[in-house]
XYZ file of C-alpha atoms in Angstrom:
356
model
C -6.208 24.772 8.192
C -3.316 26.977 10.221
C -5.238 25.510 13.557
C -4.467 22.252 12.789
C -1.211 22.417 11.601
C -0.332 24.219 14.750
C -1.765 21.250 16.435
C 0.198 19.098 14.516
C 3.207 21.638 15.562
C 2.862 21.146 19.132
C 2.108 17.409 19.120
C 5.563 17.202 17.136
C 7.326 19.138 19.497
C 5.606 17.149 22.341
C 7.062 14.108 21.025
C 10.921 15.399 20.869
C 10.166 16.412 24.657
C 9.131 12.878 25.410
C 12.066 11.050 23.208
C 14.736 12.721 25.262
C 12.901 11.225 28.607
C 15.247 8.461 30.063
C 11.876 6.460 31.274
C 10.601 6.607 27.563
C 14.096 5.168 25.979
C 13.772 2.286 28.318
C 10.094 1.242 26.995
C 10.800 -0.028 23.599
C 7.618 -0.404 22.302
C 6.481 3.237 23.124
C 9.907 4.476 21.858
C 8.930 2.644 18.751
C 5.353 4.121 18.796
C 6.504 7.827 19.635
C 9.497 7.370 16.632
C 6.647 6.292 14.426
C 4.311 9.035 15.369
C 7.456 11.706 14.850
C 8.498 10.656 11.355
C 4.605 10.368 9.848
C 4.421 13.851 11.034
C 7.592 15.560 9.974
C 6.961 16.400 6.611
C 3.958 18.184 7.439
C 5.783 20.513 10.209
C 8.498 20.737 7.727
C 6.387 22.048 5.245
C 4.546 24.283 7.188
C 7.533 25.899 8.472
C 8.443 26.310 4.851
C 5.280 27.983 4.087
C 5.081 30.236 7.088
C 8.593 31.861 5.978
C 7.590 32.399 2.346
C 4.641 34.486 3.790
C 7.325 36.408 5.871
C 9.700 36.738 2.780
C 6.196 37.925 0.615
C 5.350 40.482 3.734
C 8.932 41.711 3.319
C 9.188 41.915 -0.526
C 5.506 43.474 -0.224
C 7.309 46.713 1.868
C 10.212 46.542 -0.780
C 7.859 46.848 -3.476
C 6.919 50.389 -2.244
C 10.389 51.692 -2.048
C 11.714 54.815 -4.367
C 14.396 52.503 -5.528
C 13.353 51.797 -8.674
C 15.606 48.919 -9.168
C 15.099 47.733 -5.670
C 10.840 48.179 -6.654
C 11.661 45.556 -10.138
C 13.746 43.137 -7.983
C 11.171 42.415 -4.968
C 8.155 42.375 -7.685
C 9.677 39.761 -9.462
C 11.052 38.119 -6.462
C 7.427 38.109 -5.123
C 5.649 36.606 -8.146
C 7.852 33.333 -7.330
C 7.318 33.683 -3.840
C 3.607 33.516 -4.240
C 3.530 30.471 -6.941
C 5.675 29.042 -4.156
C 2.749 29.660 -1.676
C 0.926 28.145 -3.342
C 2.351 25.432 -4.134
C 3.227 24.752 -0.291
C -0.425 25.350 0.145
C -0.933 22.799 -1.892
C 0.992 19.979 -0.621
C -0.120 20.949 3.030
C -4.022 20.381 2.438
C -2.905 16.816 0.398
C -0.749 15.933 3.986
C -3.740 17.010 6.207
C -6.100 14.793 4.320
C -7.100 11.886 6.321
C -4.497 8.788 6.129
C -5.095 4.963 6.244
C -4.129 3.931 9.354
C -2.620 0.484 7.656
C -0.677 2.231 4.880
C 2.580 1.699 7.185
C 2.075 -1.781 7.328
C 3.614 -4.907 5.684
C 1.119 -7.140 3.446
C -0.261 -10.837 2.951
C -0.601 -11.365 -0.690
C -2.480 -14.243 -1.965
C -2.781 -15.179 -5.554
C -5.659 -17.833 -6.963
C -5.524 -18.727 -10.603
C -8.620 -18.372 -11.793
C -11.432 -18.217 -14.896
C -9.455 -20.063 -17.708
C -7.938 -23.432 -16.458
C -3.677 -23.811 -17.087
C -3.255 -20.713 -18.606
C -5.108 -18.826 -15.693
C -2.587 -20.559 -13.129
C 0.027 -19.420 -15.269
C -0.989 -15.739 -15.035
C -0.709 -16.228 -11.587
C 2.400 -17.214 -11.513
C 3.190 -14.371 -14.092
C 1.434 -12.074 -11.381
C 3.774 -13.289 -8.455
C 6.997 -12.781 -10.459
C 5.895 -9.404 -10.833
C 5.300 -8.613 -7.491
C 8.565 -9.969 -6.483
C 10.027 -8.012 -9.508
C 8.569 -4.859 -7.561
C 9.437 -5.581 -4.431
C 12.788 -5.826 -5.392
C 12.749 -1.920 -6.786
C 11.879 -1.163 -3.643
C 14.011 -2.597 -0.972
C 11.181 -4.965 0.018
C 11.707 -8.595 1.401
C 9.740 -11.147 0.235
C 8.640 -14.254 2.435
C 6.927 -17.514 1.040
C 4.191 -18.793 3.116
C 2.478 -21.796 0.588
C 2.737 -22.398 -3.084
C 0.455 -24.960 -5.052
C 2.126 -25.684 -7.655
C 0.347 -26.684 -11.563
C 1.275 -29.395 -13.833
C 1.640 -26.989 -16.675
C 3.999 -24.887 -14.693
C 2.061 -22.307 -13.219
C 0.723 -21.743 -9.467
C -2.610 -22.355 -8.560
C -2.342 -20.515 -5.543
C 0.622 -18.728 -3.976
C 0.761 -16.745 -0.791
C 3.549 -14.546 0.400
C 4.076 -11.824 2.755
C 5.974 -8.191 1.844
C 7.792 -6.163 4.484
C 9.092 -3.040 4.509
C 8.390 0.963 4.000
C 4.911 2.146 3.777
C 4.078 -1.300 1.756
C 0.209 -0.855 1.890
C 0.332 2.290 1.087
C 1.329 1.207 -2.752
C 0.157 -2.395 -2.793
C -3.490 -2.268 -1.316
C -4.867 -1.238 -4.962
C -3.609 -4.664 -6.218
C -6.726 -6.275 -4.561
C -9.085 -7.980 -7.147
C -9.962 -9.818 -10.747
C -6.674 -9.345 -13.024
C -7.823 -10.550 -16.283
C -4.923 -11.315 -19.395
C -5.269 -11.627 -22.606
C -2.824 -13.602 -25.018
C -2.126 -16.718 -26.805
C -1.173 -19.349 -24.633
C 1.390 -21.863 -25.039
C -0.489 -24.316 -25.401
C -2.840 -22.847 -28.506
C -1.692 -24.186 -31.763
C -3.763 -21.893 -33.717
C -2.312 -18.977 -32.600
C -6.077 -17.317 -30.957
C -6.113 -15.269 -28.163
C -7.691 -16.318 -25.134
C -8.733 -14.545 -22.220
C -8.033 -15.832 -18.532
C -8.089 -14.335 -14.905
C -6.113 -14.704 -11.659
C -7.549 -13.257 -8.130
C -5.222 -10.845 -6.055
C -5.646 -10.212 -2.219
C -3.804 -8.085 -0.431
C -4.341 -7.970 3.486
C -2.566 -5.623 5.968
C -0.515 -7.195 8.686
C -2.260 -6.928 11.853
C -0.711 -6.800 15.821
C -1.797 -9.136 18.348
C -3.863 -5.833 20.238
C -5.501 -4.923 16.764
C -7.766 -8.385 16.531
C -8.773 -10.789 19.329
C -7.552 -14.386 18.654
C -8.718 -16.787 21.127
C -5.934 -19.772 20.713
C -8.834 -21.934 22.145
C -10.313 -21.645 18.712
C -7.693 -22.417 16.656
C -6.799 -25.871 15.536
C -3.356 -26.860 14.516
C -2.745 -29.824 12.159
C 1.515 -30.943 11.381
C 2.053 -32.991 7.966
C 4.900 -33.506 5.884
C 5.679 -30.780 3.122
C 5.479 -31.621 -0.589
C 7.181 -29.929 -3.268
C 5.909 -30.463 -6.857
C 3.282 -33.450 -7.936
C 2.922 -33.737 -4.118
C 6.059 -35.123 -3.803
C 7.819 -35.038 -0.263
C 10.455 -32.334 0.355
C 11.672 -33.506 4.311
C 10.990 -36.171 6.415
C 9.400 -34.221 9.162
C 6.368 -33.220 9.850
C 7.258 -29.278 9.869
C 4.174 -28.030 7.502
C 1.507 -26.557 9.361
C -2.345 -26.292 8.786
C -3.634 -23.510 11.275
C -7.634 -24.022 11.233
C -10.386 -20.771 13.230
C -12.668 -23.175 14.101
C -15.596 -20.687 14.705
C -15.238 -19.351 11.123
C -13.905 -22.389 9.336
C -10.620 -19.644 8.090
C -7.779 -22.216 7.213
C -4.484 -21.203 6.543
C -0.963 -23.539 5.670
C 2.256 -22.635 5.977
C 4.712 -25.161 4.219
C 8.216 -23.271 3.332
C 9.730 -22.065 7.423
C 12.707 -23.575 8.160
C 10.866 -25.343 11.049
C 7.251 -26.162 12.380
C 7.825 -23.784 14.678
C 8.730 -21.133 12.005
C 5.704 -22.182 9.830
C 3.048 -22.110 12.951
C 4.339 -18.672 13.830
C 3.766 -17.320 10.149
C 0.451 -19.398 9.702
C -1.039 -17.636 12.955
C 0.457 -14.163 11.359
C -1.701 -14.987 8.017
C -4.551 -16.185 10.101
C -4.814 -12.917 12.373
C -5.054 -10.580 8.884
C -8.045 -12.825 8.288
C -9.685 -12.673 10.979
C -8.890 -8.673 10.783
C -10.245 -8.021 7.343
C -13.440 -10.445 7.685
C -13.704 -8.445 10.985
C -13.796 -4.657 8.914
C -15.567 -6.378 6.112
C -18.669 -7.032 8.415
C -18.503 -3.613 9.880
C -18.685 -1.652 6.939
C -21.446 -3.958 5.834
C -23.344 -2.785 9.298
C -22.370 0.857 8.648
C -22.909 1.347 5.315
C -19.413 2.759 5.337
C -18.763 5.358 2.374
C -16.264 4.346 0.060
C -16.321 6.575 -2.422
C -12.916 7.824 -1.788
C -11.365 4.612 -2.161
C -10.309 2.749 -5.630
C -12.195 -0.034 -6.165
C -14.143 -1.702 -3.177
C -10.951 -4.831 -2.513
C -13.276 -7.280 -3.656
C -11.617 -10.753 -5.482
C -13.914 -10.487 -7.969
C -13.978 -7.164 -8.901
C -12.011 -6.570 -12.380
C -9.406 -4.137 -11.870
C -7.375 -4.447 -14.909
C -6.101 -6.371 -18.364
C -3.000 -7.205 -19.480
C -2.888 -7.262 -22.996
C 0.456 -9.077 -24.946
C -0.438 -8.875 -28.655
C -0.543 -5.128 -27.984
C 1.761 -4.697 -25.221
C -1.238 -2.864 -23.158
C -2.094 -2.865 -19.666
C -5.239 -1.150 -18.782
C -6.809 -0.254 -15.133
C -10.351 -0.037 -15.434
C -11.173 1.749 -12.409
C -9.409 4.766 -13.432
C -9.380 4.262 -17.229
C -5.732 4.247 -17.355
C -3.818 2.939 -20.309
C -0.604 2.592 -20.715
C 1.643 0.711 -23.975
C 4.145 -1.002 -21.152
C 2.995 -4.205 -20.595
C 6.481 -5.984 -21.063
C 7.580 -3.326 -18.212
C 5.271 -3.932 -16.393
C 5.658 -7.531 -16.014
C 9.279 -6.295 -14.866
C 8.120 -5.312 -11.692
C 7.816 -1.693 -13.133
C 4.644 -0.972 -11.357
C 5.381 2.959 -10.858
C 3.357 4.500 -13.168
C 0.427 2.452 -12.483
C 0.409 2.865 -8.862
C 1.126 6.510 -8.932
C -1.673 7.051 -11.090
C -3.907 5.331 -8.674
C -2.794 7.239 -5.772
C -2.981 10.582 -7.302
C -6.795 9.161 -7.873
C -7.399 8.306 -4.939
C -6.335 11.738 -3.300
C -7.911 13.747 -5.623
C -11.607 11.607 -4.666
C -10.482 12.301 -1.001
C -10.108 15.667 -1.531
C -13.114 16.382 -3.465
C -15.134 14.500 -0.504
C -13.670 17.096 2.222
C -15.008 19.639 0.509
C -18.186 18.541 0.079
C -18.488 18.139 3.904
């Protein structure tokens, strides 16, 4: 472990050396991918220096230990009993930081919601669903951008699909991915039975330009006019954009930019994610890719969890997690949910490294 967090070390110091290069500050894109770099790897040199001066302070208490002092002998004994718990505990945190990251967990999200099994009140849900996820966004310092609604009769959406930007927003949001099934009376039900309905979630990192090849040969762009509710027409332009892959049939709308130039540019943004997960989707396929570390396999239809109202219970079902906070929840207080899932998710990782 010391090896390569001394590699780690000198690839951090490397990296100061390089920012304070004149011919680096004037590339902004590898000033931007150097900064990047430096800041996912200064908590692990910080600490690791942390932990390599508690061993000094335990090799020093160690010789104090053996003095004739007596008091001097009761003083560094206790002093090293919290030094070591403190090793540990550094020890700790450095083998979580050295397991293996997701290279997307840095990046901003495309979030689509589909009501699903259970007609107006499954729409509903997913309207529910979005509120929340704006609800949580906003507890984080995320921005939230619109891409295309569908709106329902009965007030719901049908579909939604939005993008979040900010810090490390994959990192928290990619366990959202799948079957979210609720369970309540709807409005509609006169005699007061609960019914069960179910709304898809899928979340897609953003991707660069370099990351997936998009011919623009292949993709064909349709203009139309937006419509707001009922289908009812919100401008008298024809801003709204339908961006179609031709070779895969992907089609993606974008309704809700300013202008059509706005709405193409976030269509083709939504459109490249695609092609990117359909892309990894088909490789692990080929692979056989273990994915036993991971929570859940991101499949729509898998059921990840229930939302019950007449018992104010929200249950994930991959990890058996229950919690009496369903009226929270819906608040955008997603904490103790996600938490739970990463804490999963490390420990699986962590078992798997040492069985290889």
């Amino acid at each position: 472990m010391k090896e390569r967090l001394e590699t780690i070390v000198k690839r951090y110091n490397d990296i100061n050396e390089m920012l304070s290069d004149p011919d680096i500050t004037k590339d902004i894109k590898r000033l931007t991918e150097l900064s990047k770099e430096q800041s996912g790897l200064e908590r692990t040199v910080t600490t690791y220096e942390k932990y390599k001066e508690t061993e000094d302070t335990i090799s020093d208490l160690k010789l104090m230990a053996k003095e004739d002092d007596e008091e001097i002998r009761e003083m560094a004994n206790m002093e090293l009993d919290e030094n070591k718990k403190l090793l540990k505990e550094l020890e700790d945190e450095l083998t979580r930081l050295l397991v293996p990251k997701d290279p997307n967990d840095e990046k901003n999200v495309i979030i689509e919601i589909r009501g699903a099994a259970g007609g107006d009140e499954a729409n509903i849900f997913a309207a529910d669903l979005y509120r929340m996820y704006i609800k949580y966004a906003e507890h984080k310092n995320w921005k939230i951008e619109l891409v295309s609604s569908v709106d329902n009769e009965a007030g719901g959406l049908s579909q939604v699909e939005f993008t979040v930007s900010g810090d490390s927003v994959y990192s928290l949001l990619k366990y959202e991915s799948g079957a979210h099934r609720v369970q309540r009376v709807p409005q509609t039900e006169s005699q007061g039975r609960v019914h069960t309905s179910t709304a898809t979630v899928l979340v897609l990192p953003e991707v660069e330009d370099v990351e997936v090849e998009m011919n623009m040969g292949d993709i064909k762009i349709d203009t139309y006019r937006s419509s707001g509710s009922g289908g009812q027409s919100v401008n008298t332009t024809d801003s709204a954009v339908r961006a179609t892959h031709v070779p895969t049939g992907t089609v993606v709308t974008c309704q809700d930019g300013k202008s059509q130039h706005e709405n193409k540019a976030t269509a083709l943004r939504v459109m490249r994610a695609r092609l990117h997960d359909r892309a990894m989707q088909e490789k692990m396929e080929k692979e056989g890719q273990e994915r036993r570390s991971k929570i859940g396999t991101g499949d729509r239809s898998e059921k990840i969890r229930t939302y019950n109202y007449p018992q104010n219970r929200i249950t994930d079902h991959r990890i058996g997690f229950t919690i009496q906070q369903l009226d929270r929840v819906m608040e955008g207080k997603l904490d103790s949910i996600i938490e739970a899932l990463v804490e999963e998710e490390m420990k699986r990782k962590l078992s798997k490294d040492k069985e290889s």
